[in-house]
Coordinates of C-alpha atoms in Angstrom, one line a residue:
X1 CA 4.8 -145.9 -83.9
X2 CA 2.3 -146.8 -81.1
X3 CA -0.5 -144.2 -80.0
X4 CA 0.9 -141.8 -77.0
X5 CA -1.7 -140.2 -75.1
X6 CA -0.7 -136.5 -73.5
X7 CA -0.2 -138.8 -70.2
X8 CA 2.7 -140.5 -72.0
X9 CA 4.0 -137.8 -73.7
X10 CA 4.0 -135.7 -70.2
X11 CA 6.1 -138.6 -69.0
X12 CA 8.7 -138.9 -71.3
X13 CA 9.2 -135.0 -71.3
X14 CA 9.7 -135.2 -67.7
X15 CA 12.1 -138.2 -68.1
X16 CA 14.0 -136.2 -70.7
X17 CA 14.2 -133.2 -68.9
X18 CA 14.4 -134.7 -65.3
X19 CA 11.9 -132.9 -63.8
X20 CA 7.9 -132.7 -63.0
X21 CA 6.0 -131.1 -65.7
X22 CA 4.7 -128.6 -63.6
X23 CA 8.4 -127.4 -62.8
X24 CA 9.5 -127.4 -66.6
X25 CA 6.3 -125.1 -67.4
X26 CA 7.4 -122.6 -64.7
X27 CA 11.3 -123.1 -65.9
X28 CA 10.1 -122.5 -69.6
X29 CA 8.2 -119.1 -69.0
X30 CA 11.4 -117.6 -67.9
X31 CA 13.8 -118.6 -70.9
X32 CA 13.5 -117.9 -74.4
X33 CA 11.8 -120.2 -76.8
X34 CA 13.5 -123.3 -77.5
X35 CA 12.8 -127.0 -77.7
X36 CA 11.4 -127.4 -74.3
X37 CA 8.5 -124.9 -74.8
X38 CA 8.0 -126.5 -78.0
X39 CA 7.6 -129.8 -76.4
X40 CA 5.0 -128.3 -74.0
X41 CA 3.2 -126.3 -76.2
X42 CA 2.8 -129.6 -78.2
X43 CA 1.8 -131.4 -75.0
X44 CA -1.0 -128.9 -74.4
X45 CA -2.5 -129.2 -77.8
X46 CA -2.6 -133.3 -77.5
X47 CA -4.2 -132.9 -74.1
X48 CA -6.8 -130.1 -75.7
X49 CA -7.3 -132.6 -78.5
X50 CA -7.8 -135.3 -76.0
X51 CA -10.4 -133.3 -74.2
X52 CA -12.3 -132.3 -77.5
X53 CA -12.7 -136.2 -78.3
X54 CA -14.1 -136.8 -74.7
X55 CA -16.7 -133.8 -74.8
X56 CA -17.6 -134.3 -78.6
X57 CA -18.2 -138.5 -78.0
X58 CA -20.1 -137.6 -75.0
X59 CA -22.0 -135.0 -76.6
X60 CA -22.9 -137.5 -79.4
X61 CA -23.8 -140.0 -77.2
X62 CA -26.5 -137.8 -75.3
X63 CA -27.8 -136.9 -78.8
X64 CA -28.3 -140.5 -79.9
X65 CA -29.6 -142.2 -76.6
X66 CA -32.3 -144.5 -77.2
X67 CA -35.0 -142.8 -75.5
X68 CA -34.2 -139.4 -77.3
X69 CA -36.2 -138.9 -80.5
X70 CA -34.1 -137.6 -83.3
X71 CA -35.6 -134.7 -85.5
X72 CA -34.6 -132.9 -88.4
X73 CA -33.7 -130.1 -85.6
X74 CA -31.2 -132.8 -84.0
X75 CA -29.7 -134.0 -87.5
X76 CA -27.3 -130.8 -87.9
X77 CA -26.1 -131.1 -84.1
X78 CA -25.3 -134.7 -84.9
X79 CA -23.4 -133.7 -88.1
X80 CA -21.8 -130.9 -86.5
X81 CA -20.9 -133.2 -83.5
X82 CA -19.3 -135.7 -85.9
X83 CA -17.4 -133.3 -87.5
X84 CA -15.8 -132.0 -84.6
X85 CA -15.1 -135.1 -83.3
X86 CA -13.5 -136.3 -86.4
X87 CA -11.6 -132.8 -86.3
X88 CA -10.4 -133.5 -82.8
X89 CA -9.1 -137.0 -83.5
X90 CA -7.0 -135.9 -86.3
X91 CA -5.3 -133.1 -84.6
X92 CA -5.0 -135.5 -81.8
X93 CA -3.2 -138.0 -84.1
X94 CA -1.2 -135.5 -85.9
X95 CA 0.4 -134.1 -82.4
X96 CA 0.9 -137.5 -81.0
X97 CA 2.9 -138.5 -84.0
X98 CA 4.7 -135.1 -84.3
X99 CA 5.8 -134.9 -80.6
X100 CA 6.6 -138.9 -80.5
X101 CA 8.9 -138.4 -83.2
X102 CA 10.8 -135.3 -81.9
X103 CA 10.9 -136.9 -78.7
X104 CA 12.4 -140.2 -80.0
X105 CA 15.0 -137.8 -81.9
X106 CA 16.2 -136.3 -78.4
X107 CA 18.0 -138.1 -75.7
X108 CA 18.9 -137.1 -72.5
X109 CA 22.5 -135.9 -72.0
X110 CA 24.5 -137.1 -68.6
X111 CA 25.4 -134.1 -66.6
X112 CA 29.0 -132.9 -67.6
X113 CA 31.6 -134.2 -65.5
X114 CA 33.8 -131.8 -64.3
X115 CA 36.8 -131.4 -66.4
X116 CA 40.3 -132.2 -64.7
X117 CA 42.3 -128.8 -63.9
X118 CA 44.2 -127.8 -66.5
X119 CA 47.7 -127.7 -66.1
X120 CA 49.0 -124.1 -65.3
X121 CA 51.4 -123.0 -68.1
X122 CA 55.1 -123.2 -67.0
X123 CA 56.4 -120.1 -65.3
X124 CA 58.6 -118.3 -67.6
X125 CA 61.5 -116.6 -65.9
X126 CA 61.8 -113.2 -66.8
X127 CA 65.0 -112.5 -69.2
X128 CA 67.9 -111.3 -67.2
X129 CA 69.0 -107.7 -68.4
X130 CA 71.8 -107.6 -70.9
X131 CA 75.3 -106.9 -69.7
X132 CA 76.0 -103.2 -70.0
X133 CA 79.3 -102.5 -72.0
X134 CA 82.3 -101.1 -69.8
X135 CA 83.4 -98.3 -70.3
X136 CA 87.0 -97.8 -72.0
X137 CA 89.4 -95.5 -70.2

């Protein structure tokens, strides 16, 4: 399964539900929890993990800049940044794999076609009153 980014996932959710992600988020707020809210939550977690990866990658790049000296104090920051980067990558990978598997199992259902009108049941004639017995004289 290819690695999907939050942008790819957003596009697949939009395709599945036939609406922009922002509209789907508004719609999901008014609905009880369901598949849409789960997918949106997974997408948000994936996007957060991607932002964390970018942040910690840039943070580590600043710490190991060639013009910067690495002393004992910086080592702890390097180790912490590397640990956090690894955690963000793990979260991203798990979220991407999970949401991609869920989306792969779902398909957009075509809009229901209006059912042909059901034939009305035949009109049953009301029963005729039974003839009353004639009085004998």
